[in-house]
Coordinates of C-alpha atoms and ligand atoms in Angstrom, one line a residue:
Chain P
M233 CA -29.6 -16.1 17.7
T234 CA -25.5 -16.0 17.1
S235 CA -23.9 -18.7 14.9
L236 CA -21.2 -19.7 16.6
T237 CA -17.9 -21.5 15.9
R238 CA -15.8 -24.1 17.8
L239 CA -12.1 -23.1 17.3
D240 CA -9.8 -25.4 16.6
P241 CA -5.9 -24.8 17.0
V242 CA -4.3 -22.8 14.0
A243 CA -0.7 -22.0 13.7
V244 CA -0.2 -18.7 14.4
P245 CA 3.2 -17.2 15.4
L246 CA 2.6 -15.9 18.8
A247 CA 3.8 -12.6 18.8
Q248 CA 4.1 -10.3 22.1
D249 CA 0.9 -8.1 21.7
P250 CA 2.0 -4.3 21.5
S251 CA -1.3 -4.1 23.8
T252 CA -0.1 -5.5 26.7
D253 CA 1.8 -2.5 27.2
I254 CA 0.5 -0.4 30.5
S255 CA -0.8 3.0 29.7
P256 CA 1.6 5.5 31.1
A257 CA 0.0 7.4 34.3
P258 CA 0.6 11.1 33.6
A259 CA 3.3 12.8 35.0
V260 CA 1.7 15.3 37.9
P261 CA 4.1 17.4 39.5
R262 CA 4.1 17.3 43.1
P263 CA 2.8 19.8 45.4
G264 CA 4.9 21.2 47.6
V265 CA 8.0 21.4 44.8
V266 CA 7.5 24.4 43.4
A267 CA 9.6 26.3 40.7
T268 CA 12.1 28.4 42.5
T269 CA 13.5 30.3 39.7
L270 CA 9.9 31.5 39.3
G271 CA 10.3 34.6 37.0
A272 CA 14.5 34.2 37.1
A273 CA 16.0 35.0 33.7
I274 CA 16.4 31.3 31.1
E275 CA 18.2 30.9 27.8
V276 CA 15.6 30.8 25.0
E277 CA 16.2 30.5 21.6
R278 CA 14.1 31.2 18.3
L279 CA 13.7 28.1 15.9
D280 CA 14.3 29.2 12.7
H281 CA 12.5 25.9 10.8
G282 CA 12.0 27.7 7.8
R283 CA 15.7 28.7 7.0
R284 CA 17.0 25.5 7.8
R285 CA 16.1 23.8 5.0
R286 CA 16.6 26.5 2.5
L287 CA 20.1 25.9 0.9
W288 CA 21.7 29.1 -1.2
V289 CA 22.0 27.4 -4.5
P290 CA 19.0 25.1 -6.1
R291 CA 19.7 21.4 -5.1
P292 CA 20.5 19.9 -8.8
L293 CA 22.6 22.7 -9.1
S294 CA 24.9 22.1 -6.3
R295 CA 25.2 18.8 -7.5
L296 CA 26.2 19.7 -10.8
L297 CA 28.7 22.3 -9.1
G298 CA 30.8 19.2 -8.1
V299 CA 31.0 17.7 -10.8
A300 CA 31.9 21.0 -12.9
L301 CA 34.7 21.5 -10.0
A302 CA 36.1 18.2 -10.9
L303 CA 36.3 19.0 -14.7
G304 CA 37.8 22.3 -14.2
A305 CA 40.4 20.2 -11.9
W306 CA 41.3 17.6 -14.9
Q307 CA 41.6 19.9 -17.4
L308 CA 43.8 22.3 -15.1
A309 CA 45.7 19.3 -14.4
S310 CA 46.0 18.3 -18.6
S311 CA 46.4 21.5 -19.9
T312 CA 49.7 22.7 -17.3
G313 CA 50.8 18.9 -18.2
S314 CA 50.9 17.6 -14.8
L315 CA 48.4 14.8 -16.6
S316 CA 49.9 13.3 -19.1
P317 CA 48.0 12.3 -22.1
T318 CA 49.1 8.4 -22.1
V319 CA 47.5 8.3 -19.0
V320 CA 44.5 10.0 -19.4
G321 CA 43.7 12.9 -22.1
S322 CA 42.5 15.9 -21.6
P323 CA 38.2 17.0 -21.2
R324 CA 38.6 18.0 -24.4
A325 CA 40.2 15.1 -26.1
V326 CA 37.9 13.0 -24.2
W327 CA 34.7 14.9 -25.8
N328 CA 36.1 14.7 -29.2
A329 CA 36.6 10.6 -29.0
A330 CA 33.1 10.6 -27.4
V331 CA 32.1 12.9 -30.4
H332 CA 33.6 10.4 -33.1
L333 CA 32.7 7.3 -31.5
I334 CA 29.0 8.4 -31.6
S335 CA 29.1 10.0 -35.2
D336 CA 30.7 6.8 -36.8
G337 CA 28.0 4.3 -34.7
E338 CA 30.3 2.7 -33.1
L339 CA 29.2 3.5 -29.5
G340 CA 25.8 3.3 -30.6
S341 CA 26.2 -0.5 -31.7
A342 CA 28.2 -1.3 -28.6
L343 CA 25.5 0.0 -26.4
A344 CA 22.6 -1.6 -28.0
S345 CA 24.4 -5.1 -27.9
S346 CA 25.6 -4.6 -24.2
L347 CA 22.1 -3.2 -23.3
H348 CA 20.7 -6.3 -25.0
R349 CA 22.9 -8.8 -22.9
V350 CA 21.9 -6.8 -19.6
L351 CA 18.2 -7.0 -20.0
L352 CA 18.3 -10.3 -20.9
G353 CA 20.6 -11.4 -18.2
L354 CA 18.3 -9.2 -15.7
V355 CA 15.3 -11.0 -17.1
F356 CA 16.6 -14.0 -16.0
G357 CA 18.2 -12.9 -12.9
L358 CA 15.3 -11.0 -11.3
A359 CA 12.8 -14.2 -12.3
A360 CA 14.7 -16.0 -10.4
G361 CA 15.8 -14.5 -7.5
I362 CA 12.0 -13.0 -6.6
G363 CA 10.8 -16.7 -7.5
L364 CA 13.3 -18.3 -4.8
A365 CA 13.0 -15.7 -2.4
L366 CA 8.7 -16.2 -2.3
V367 CA 9.5 -19.9 -1.9
S368 CA 12.1 -19.6 0.7
G369 CA 10.2 -16.6 2.4
L370 CA 6.5 -17.8 2.2
S371 CA 7.1 -21.3 3.2
R372 CA 8.8 -23.1 5.7
I373 CA 10.0 -26.1 4.2
G374 CA 10.8 -23.9 1.0
E375 CA 13.0 -21.9 3.4
D376 CA 14.8 -25.2 4.6
I377 CA 15.2 -26.1 1.1
V378 CA 16.4 -22.8 -0.8
D379 CA 17.6 -20.7 1.8
A380 CA 21.2 -22.8 2.5
P381 CA 21.9 -23.2 -0.7
V382 CA 21.4 -20.0 -1.9
Q383 CA 23.6 -18.3 1.2
M384 CA 26.2 -21.0 0.1
L385 CA 26.2 -20.1 -3.4
R386 CA 26.0 -16.4 -2.8
T387 CA 29.9 -16.1 -1.1
V388 CA 31.5 -17.7 -3.8
P389 CA 32.5 -14.3 -6.1
F390 CA 30.5 -14.7 -9.1
V391 CA 33.8 -13.5 -11.0
G392 CA 35.2 -16.8 -9.5
L393 CA 32.6 -18.6 -12.1
V394 CA 34.1 -16.9 -15.2
P395 CA 36.3 -19.7 -16.6
L396 CA 33.8 -22.3 -15.3
L397 CA 31.1 -20.8 -17.5
I398 CA 33.2 -20.6 -20.3
V399 CA 34.5 -24.4 -19.6
W400 CA 31.0 -25.1 -19.7
L401 CA 28.8 -22.8 -22.3
G402 CA 31.7 -22.0 -24.6
V403 CA 32.6 -18.2 -25.6
G404 CA 29.2 -17.2 -27.2
E405 CA 26.0 -15.3 -25.6
T406 CA 25.0 -17.8 -23.4
P407 CA 28.0 -17.7 -20.8
K408 CA 27.4 -13.7 -20.3
V409 CA 23.6 -13.9 -19.7
V410 CA 24.4 -16.5 -17.3
L411 CA 27.1 -14.8 -15.7
I412 CA 24.8 -11.4 -15.7
A413 CA 21.7 -13.4 -14.4
L414 CA 23.9 -15.0 -11.7
A415 CA 25.3 -11.9 -10.1
A416 CA 21.7 -10.5 -10.3
C417 CA 20.0 -12.8 -8.7
F418 CA 21.4 -12.7 -5.2
P419 CA 20.8 -9.1 -3.9
I420 CA 17.2 -9.5 -5.3
Y421 CA 17.0 -12.8 -3.4
L422 CA 18.5 -11.6 0.1
N423 CA 16.2 -8.4 0.2
L424 CA 13.2 -10.1 -1.0
S425 CA 13.0 -13.2 1.2
G426 CA 15.0 -10.7 4.3
G427 CA 11.7 -8.4 3.6
I428 CA 9.2 -11.0 3.6
R429 CA 10.4 -12.7 7.1
S430 CA 10.4 -9.4 8.9
V431 CA 6.8 -8.6 8.4
D432 CA 5.3 -7.4 11.2
P433 CA 3.1 -10.5 13.1
A434 CA 0.8 -8.2 14.3
L435 CA -0.2 -6.9 11.5
V436 CA -0.2 -10.6 9.9
E437 CA -2.6 -11.5 13.0
A438 CA -4.7 -8.4 12.1
G439 CA -5.3 -10.1 8.8
R440 CA -6.2 -12.8 10.3
T441 CA -8.9 -11.4 12.2
L442 CA -9.9 -9.5 9.2
G443 CA -10.9 -12.9 7.9
L444 CA -8.4 -12.9 5.3
S445 CA -7.2 -16.5 3.5
R446 CA -3.5 -17.3 3.6
L447 CA -3.2 -16.4 0.2
G448 CA -5.0 -12.9 0.9
I449 CA -2.7 -12.3 3.7
V450 CA 0.4 -12.7 1.2
R451 CA -0.9 -10.6 -1.0
H452 CA -2.3 -7.8 1.3
V453 CA 0.1 -7.6 4.5
V454 CA 3.3 -10.3 3.3
L455 CA 4.2 -9.0 0.1
P456 CA 3.5 -5.0 0.3
S457 CA 5.4 -5.0 3.6
A458 CA 8.4 -6.7 1.9
L459 CA 7.6 -3.9 -1.2
P460 CA 10.5 -1.6 0.3
Q461 CA 13.1 -4.6 0.6
L462 CA 12.2 -5.7 -2.4
L463 CA 13.3 -2.3 -4.3
V464 CA 16.4 -2.2 -2.2
G465 CA 17.2 -5.6 -4.0
L466 CA 16.2 -4.2 -7.7
R467 CA 18.8 -1.2 -7.2
L468 CA 21.5 -3.4 -5.6
S469 CA 20.8 -6.3 -8.6
L470 CA 20.7 -3.5 -11.2
G471 CA 23.8 -1.9 -10.1
I472 CA 25.5 -5.6 -9.6
A473 CA 24.2 -6.1 -13.5
W474 CA 26.2 -3.8 -14.8
L475 CA 29.5 -5.0 -12.9
A476 CA 28.4 -8.1 -14.2
L477 CA 28.7 -7.1 -17.7
V478 CA 31.6 -5.6 -17.6
F479 CA 33.8 -8.7 -16.6
A480 CA 31.0 -11.0 -18.9
E481 CA 32.0 -8.5 -22.1
Q482 CA 36.1 -9.6 -21.3
I483 CA 35.0 -13.1 -22.0
S484 CA 36.0 -12.8 -26.0
A485 CA 33.5 -10.5 -26.9
T486 CA 33.2 -9.3 -30.2
S487 CA 30.6 -6.6 -29.5
G488 CA 29.7 -4.4 -26.8
L489 CA 31.1 -1.6 -24.5
G490 CA 33.7 -4.3 -22.7
Y491 CA 34.6 -5.2 -26.5
L492 CA 35.3 -1.9 -27.1
M493 CA 37.1 -1.0 -23.9
S494 CA 39.6 -3.8 -24.5
T495 CA 40.3 -3.5 -28.1
A496 CA 41.0 0.4 -27.0
Q497 CA 43.3 -1.0 -24.3
E498 CA 45.0 -3.0 -26.4
L499 CA 45.8 0.6 -29.0
L500 CA 46.5 2.6 -25.6
Q501 CA 43.3 4.7 -26.4
T502 CA 42.9 5.9 -22.6
D503 CA 40.4 8.3 -24.3
T504 CA 37.7 5.7 -25.5
I505 CA 38.0 4.3 -22.2
V506 CA 37.3 6.9 -20.2
V507 CA 34.2 7.7 -22.7
C508 CA 33.3 3.7 -22.4
L509 CA 32.9 4.5 -18.4
V510 CA 31.5 7.3 -18.6
V511 CA 28.5 5.7 -20.7
Y512 CA 28.8 2.6 -17.5
A513 CA 28.4 6.1 -15.5
L514 CA 25.4 7.3 -17.1
L515 CA 23.6 4.1 -17.4
G516 CA 24.1 3.6 -13.8
L517 CA 22.8 7.1 -13.0
T518 CA 19.7 6.5 -15.4
V519 CA 19.0 2.9 -13.5
D520 CA 19.1 4.9 -9.8
L521 CA 16.4 7.5 -11.6
V522 CA 14.4 5.1 -12.4
V523 CA 14.3 2.9 -9.6
R524 CA 13.8 6.0 -7.1
A525 CA 10.7 7.1 -9.2
L526 CA 9.3 3.7 -8.9
E527 CA 10.1 3.9 -5.4
R528 CA 8.2 7.4 -5.0
L529 CA 5.2 5.7 -6.9
L530 CA 4.9 2.5 -5.1
L531 CA 5.9 3.6 -1.7
S532 CA 3.9 6.7 -1.4
W533 CA 2.4 5.7 1.9
R534 CA 5.1 6.0 3.5
P535 CA 5.5 9.0 5.8
R536 CA 8.4 11.4 3.9
A537 CA 11.6 10.7 5.4
V538 CA 12.9 13.4 7.7
G539 CA 16.2 14.9 6.2
V540 CA 19.1 15.3 9.0
Chain M
M54 CA -12.6 -29.1 11.5
S55 CA -15.1 -26.2 13.4
A56 CA -18.5 -27.1 14.3
T57 CA -21.1 -24.8 13.9
V58 CA -24.2 -24.5 16.2
K59 CA -26.7 -21.7 16.7
Q60 CA -27.5 -20.7 20.5
A61 CA -27.8 -17.5 22.7
T62 CA -24.5 -17.4 23.6
A63 CA -21.5 -15.4 21.8
V64 CA -18.9 -16.7 24.1
S65 CA -18.4 -20.2 26.2
L66 CA -15.2 -20.7 27.7
N67 CA -15.2 -24.5 29.8
G68 CA -12.2 -24.9 31.8
I69 CA -9.5 -23.7 29.7
S70 CA -5.7 -23.0 30.4
R71 CA -3.0 -21.2 28.6
S72 CA 0.4 -21.1 30.2
F73 CA 3.5 -19.6 28.5
G74 CA 6.6 -21.9 29.3
D75 CA 5.9 -23.4 32.7
R76 CA 4.3 -20.2 33.7
G77 CA 0.4 -20.7 34.0
I78 CA -1.8 -17.7 32.8
I79 CA -4.4 -19.0 32.2
A80 CA -5.9 -21.9 34.8
D81 CA -9.1 -23.8 34.5
L82 CA -11.3 -20.6 33.4
D83 CA -14.8 -20.8 32.2
L84 CA -16.3 -17.6 31.4
E85 CA -20.1 -17.2 29.5
I86 CA -21.1 -14.0 27.5
G87 CA -24.7 -14.0 25.8
A88 CA -25.8 -12.6 22.7
G89 CA -26.0 -8.6 22.8
E90 CA -24.2 -8.8 26.4
F91 CA -21.3 -5.8 27.0
V92 CA -18.7 -7.3 29.4
A93 CA -15.9 -5.5 30.5
L94 CA -12.9 -7.3 32.0
L95 CA -10.6 -5.4 34.4
G96 CA -7.6 -6.9 36.0
A97 CA -4.4 -6.1 37.5
S98 CA -1.4 -5.9 34.4
G99 CA 0.1 -8.8 33.4
C100 CA -3.0 -11.2 35.1
G101 CA -3.7 -12.4 31.3
K102 CA -6.4 -10.5 30.4
S103 CA -5.0 -9.9 26.5
T104 CA -4.3 -13.4 26.4
L105 CA -7.7 -14.8 27.3
L106 CA -9.3 -11.9 24.6
R107 CA -6.3 -13.4 21.8
I108 CA -7.9 -16.9 22.9
V109 CA -11.4 -15.9 22.2
A110 CA -10.5 -14.4 19.0
G111 CA -9.2 -17.6 18.2
L112 CA -5.5 -16.6 18.0
D113 CA -4.4 -18.9 20.0
A114 CA -3.0 -21.8 19.1
E115 CA -2.2 -23.6 22.0
V116 CA -5.2 -23.3 24.2
T117 CA -6.6 -26.3 26.1
G118 CA -10.4 -26.5 27.1
E119 CA -13.5 -26.1 25.5
V120 CA -14.1 -22.7 23.2
V121 CA -17.0 -21.4 21.6
V122 CA -17.5 -18.3 20.2
A123 CA -19.1 -16.7 17.6
R124 CA -18.7 -17.1 14.2
R125 CA -18.9 -13.6 13.2
R126 CA -16.4 -11.8 15.1
A127 CA -14.1 -8.7 15.1
V128 CA -11.2 -7.6 17.1
S129 CA -9.7 -4.2 17.8
F130 CA -6.2 -4.1 19.2
Q131 CA -4.3 -1.8 21.6
A132 CA -2.4 -0.5 18.8
P133 CA -4.7 -0.2 15.9
R134 CA -2.9 -2.1 13.6
L135 CA -4.3 -0.2 10.1
L136 CA -2.3 -1.7 7.1
P137 CA 0.1 1.1 6.2
W138 CA 0.0 1.0 2.6
K139 CA -3.5 1.0 2.2
R140 CA -5.5 4.2 2.6
V141 CA -8.0 4.3 5.2
W142 CA -11.3 3.3 3.5
R143 CA -9.7 0.2 1.9
N144 CA -8.4 -1.0 5.2
V145 CA -11.7 -0.7 6.4
V146 CA -13.6 -2.9 4.1
L147 CA -10.7 -5.0 3.9
G148 CA -11.6 -9.0 3.8
V149 CA -15.2 -8.2 3.7
P150 CA -16.6 -9.6 0.5
G151 CA -18.2 -7.3 -1.9
A152 CA -17.9 -4.2 0.4
G153 CA -16.8 -1.1 -1.5
R154 CA -15.7 2.2 -0.8
A155 CA -19.7 3.4 0.0
E156 CA -19.7 0.5 2.7
A157 CA -16.7 2.1 4.0
L158 CA -17.6 5.6 4.2
A159 CA -20.6 4.6 5.7
A160 CA -18.5 2.6 8.6
L161 CA -16.4 5.7 8.5
G162 CA -19.3 7.9 8.9
E163 CA -20.5 6.2 11.9
V164 CA -16.9 7.1 13.9
M165 CA -16.9 10.4 12.6
L166 CA -13.9 9.7 10.3
E167 CA -15.6 10.2 6.4
H168 CA -13.1 13.2 5.9
R169 CA -10.1 11.0 6.3
A170 CA -11.3 8.3 4.3
G171 CA -8.5 8.8 1.6
A172 CA -5.6 9.5 4.2
W173 CA -2.7 6.8 4.6
P174 CA -2.7 5.5 7.8
A175 CA 0.3 6.9 8.7
T176 CA -0.8 10.4 8.9
L177 CA -4.0 9.5 11.2
S178 CA -3.4 11.0 14.5
G179 CA -4.1 8.3 17.2
G180 CA -7.6 8.8 18.2
E181 CA -8.4 8.9 14.3
A182 CA -6.7 5.9 13.8
Q183 CA -8.2 3.8 16.8
R184 CA -11.8 4.9 15.1
A185 CA -10.4 3.9 12.0
A186 CA -10.2 0.2 13.6
L187 CA -13.2 0.8 15.1
A188 CA -14.7 1.2 12.0
R189 CA -12.6 -1.8 10.5
A190 CA -14.3 -4.2 13.0
L191 CA -17.8 -2.5 13.0
V192 CA -18.3 -2.7 9.2
R193 CA -18.2 -6.9 9.7
Q194 CA -21.3 -6.2 11.6
P195 CA -19.7 -8.9 14.4
D196 CA -21.9 -10.7 17.0
L197 CA -18.9 -10.5 19.3
L198 CA -16.9 -7.2 19.2
L199 CA -13.5 -7.7 20.9
L200 CA -11.8 -4.4 22.0
D201 CA -8.5 -4.7 23.5
E202 CA -7.9 -1.4 25.4
P203 CA -9.2 0.4 22.4
F204 CA -9.0 3.8 24.2
G205 CA -5.6 3.4 25.9
A206 CA -3.6 5.9 23.9
L207 CA -6.5 8.7 24.3
D208 CA -6.3 11.9 26.1
A209 CA -9.2 11.7 28.6
L210 CA -11.4 14.3 26.8
T211 CA -11.3 12.0 23.5
R212 CA -11.7 9.3 25.4
I213 CA -14.9 9.9 26.7
T214 CA -16.2 10.9 23.2
A215 CA -15.0 7.4 22.0
Q216 CA -16.8 5.8 24.8
Q217 CA -19.8 7.5 24.2
L218 CA -19.4 6.2 20.5
V219 CA -18.8 2.7 21.5
A220 CA -22.0 2.9 23.7
D221 CA -24.0 4.2 21.2
L222 CA -23.1 1.7 18.6
W223 CA -23.5 -1.3 20.8
A224 CA -27.5 0.3 21.3
K225 CA -27.4 0.2 17.2
H226 CA -25.9 -2.8 16.3
A227 CA -25.7 -5.0 19.6
P228 CA -23.1 -7.1 19.2
A229 CA -21.9 -9.1 22.7
V230 CA -18.7 -7.0 23.3
L231 CA -16.0 -8.1 25.3
L232 CA -14.2 -4.9 26.8
V233 CA -10.5 -5.1 28.4
T234 CA -9.9 -2.2 30.2
H235 CA -7.9 -1.1 33.6
D236 CA -10.2 1.8 33.8
V237 CA -12.8 1.0 36.2
D238 CA -15.3 4.0 35.4
E239 CA -15.3 2.9 31.8
A240 CA -15.9 -0.2 32.7
L241 CA -19.2 0.8 34.7
R242 CA -20.3 3.8 31.8
L243 CA -20.3 0.8 29.1
A244 CA -20.8 -2.7 30.4
D245 CA -23.8 -4.7 31.3
R246 CA -21.1 -6.9 33.5
A247 CA -17.8 -6.2 35.1
L248 CA -15.4 -8.9 35.4
V249 CA -12.1 -9.0 37.5
M250 CA -9.2 -11.8 36.3
A251 CA -6.5 -12.4 39.2
E252 CA -4.8 -15.5 39.1
G253 CA -5.8 -17.2 35.7
R254 CA -9.4 -17.0 36.4
I255 CA -12.5 -14.6 36.8
V256 CA -12.3 -14.0 40.5
H257 CA -15.6 -11.4 40.3
D258 CA -18.2 -11.2 38.3
V259 CA -20.7 -7.9 38.9
A260 CA -23.5 -7.0 37.2
V261 CA -23.7 -3.5 36.6
S262 CA -27.4 -3.1 36.2
L263 CA -27.4 0.9 35.9
P264 CA -30.1 2.8 34.1
R265 CA -28.3 4.2 31.0
P266 CA -26.8 6.7 29.9
R267 CA -24.6 6.5 33.3
T268 CA -22.9 9.3 34.7
L269 CA -21.1 9.7 37.9
E270 CA -24.3 11.0 39.7
S271 CA -26.2 7.6 38.9
S272 CA -27.3 6.4 41.9
G273 CA -25.6 3.0 43.0
Y274 CA -22.8 4.2 40.7
V275 CA -20.0 5.4 43.6
G276 CA -21.2 2.0 45.7
L277 CA -20.4 -0.3 42.4
R278 CA -17.5 1.6 41.7
R279 CA -15.5 1.3 45.3
E280 CA -16.7 -2.3 45.3
L281 CA -14.8 -2.7 41.9
L282 CA -11.9 -1.1 43.2
A283 CA -11.5 -3.0 46.1
Q284 CA -11.8 -6.2 44.3
L285 CA -8.7 -4.9 42.1
G286 CA -6.7 -4.2 45.6
V287 CA -7.6 -0.2 45.6
T288 CA -9.2 0.8 48.5
E289 CA -9.7 5.0 48.7
Ligands
LIG791 N1 4.1 -14.2 24.0 C1 4.1 -14.5 25.4 N2 5.3 -15.7 25.3 C2 5.7 -15.3 27.2 N3 4.7 -14.8 27.9 C3 3.8 -14.1 27.5 C4 3.0 -14.0 25.7 N4 2.0 -13.5 25.7 C5 2.2 -12.7 27.0 N5 2.9 -13.4 28.0 C6 3.0 -13.2 29.5 O1 1.6 -14.0 30.1 C7 1.0 -12.7 30.7 C8 0.1 -12.3 30.7 O2 -0.2 -11.4 29.9 P1 -1.1 -10.6 28.9 O3 -0.9 -9.8 27.8 O4 -2.7 -11.7 29.1 O5 -1.4 -9.5 30.3 P2 -2.8 -8.4 30.3 O6 -3.6 -8.8 31.4 O7 -3.1 -8.1 29.0 O8 -1.9 -7.4 31.1 P3 -1.9 -6.0 30.4 O9 -2.9 -5.1 31.3 O10 -0.8 -5.1 30.9 O11 -2.4 -5.9 28.9 C9 2.0 -11.5 31.4 O12 3.0 -12.0 32.2 C10 3.1 -12.0 29.8 O13 4.5 -11.7 30.2
LIG792 MG1 -3.1 -6.4 28.0

């Protein structure tokens, strides 16, 4: 005896089933159409798969080469005098400034307070972005309520909020953290909610036939399929958080990299400004490396991208 | 609410209809499949076979009429629909309470795919992926197995092996099977009954009472084949 269920309609998004394709008939050569060029010479080529990939220098080295060339050009411009020290010092002068800033601890403490702000802002911003994206991606009513306002807010340039934040929150730490959080919130929201919405309906349907509950489908199908987009969003959010930091630290800060830069600006110390910019760049690079490692770790199921 | 009763039919459809917009695809269709019965569904492309299968699978929200089907059912679509972020064995036991690697390996062994248990689905060949999907359906020990052109993407040789595999698995586990196919020989090789669908209904219902295993040489095979082809509008 078989146990039977009476089916009741359940809301399933209707998807065009890929299995409705007609299996293609194999191409059969028509008899009588015989190649007339049988035996004639045709052009051939030997495919050199191995050689195409190999570069004449290892990859990290070739990347450093670009940096070295730029540095060389900079040094050349400085020592020939075509780049005046009032515009920007030579690489050597910048290096000396860096050594000085590090040895007297100024750079270290500036970095610490900047990092503190960024981390705090990111925690709130990412949490809010992810939370909102889950609400709007996973339920129709959530989408109606959340998405429109967020899309509207997104078009406001966050830098334009600085005066308002100062009026509301003063000039302490709060407006800075809020600005960074706001900036970081949107990229992750947009990417995660977009990723959730673009889940393959065929896989959701498969999940249903496997007997997964709604929660099970979210956990095993929807969220993993949105993970690549989430990581893209994370990368963008981290990037924009640094940008927001620079702006935030222009709000009468008394510590941090931005503060270091604005005091250097008043004293016309371009070398210090350049050092700070380099630190920003290195931080951005580190973050990028971390996200890349995360991608390799979490997305190992994806077939390796084919390089062009 | 879904009411549960016990009976000896795995599928019983009563006057079901389904249309997309104002195009009626299924019109007042009746169908019964007994427990353990192997039924093949043939029909011209676009006549509504997959639509019918989705209805039986419980995936169609807009069907009208009475649909009573086995509670334990499993589906294998033409596209294998494995979750790319889960290793093959995890795909196989996903949604089966209490099942782990051992159960997955046993099911994969039945489709001769044990050695790929730890692989990512993206690295499987087309035939391997379809066998994995079959293992995923079998591990649920369904009373009703729904197969939508499961061998559609396979080459002729692999297809014969896969058909043999399904025949063996059916003999062993005895689920009712609804197999959608374009291939008359596949229907004759596997099924107890071959149905031909046209204009939204089952227009022909042919019992295939040939002894198993069946080959082209089985007596009566050629006759049945000609009959089915004629009903599909093909004359040889
Ligand atoms: N979601 C949908 N929206 C609109 N029309 C649909 C939808 N799904 C199927 N159809 C139409 O219903 C008809 C039957 O589709 P179905 O997929 O059931 O055909 P089929 O018999 O399985 O064909 P094939 O043998 O080619 O797989 C087709 O004309 C198709 O275009
Ligand atoms: Mg179909």
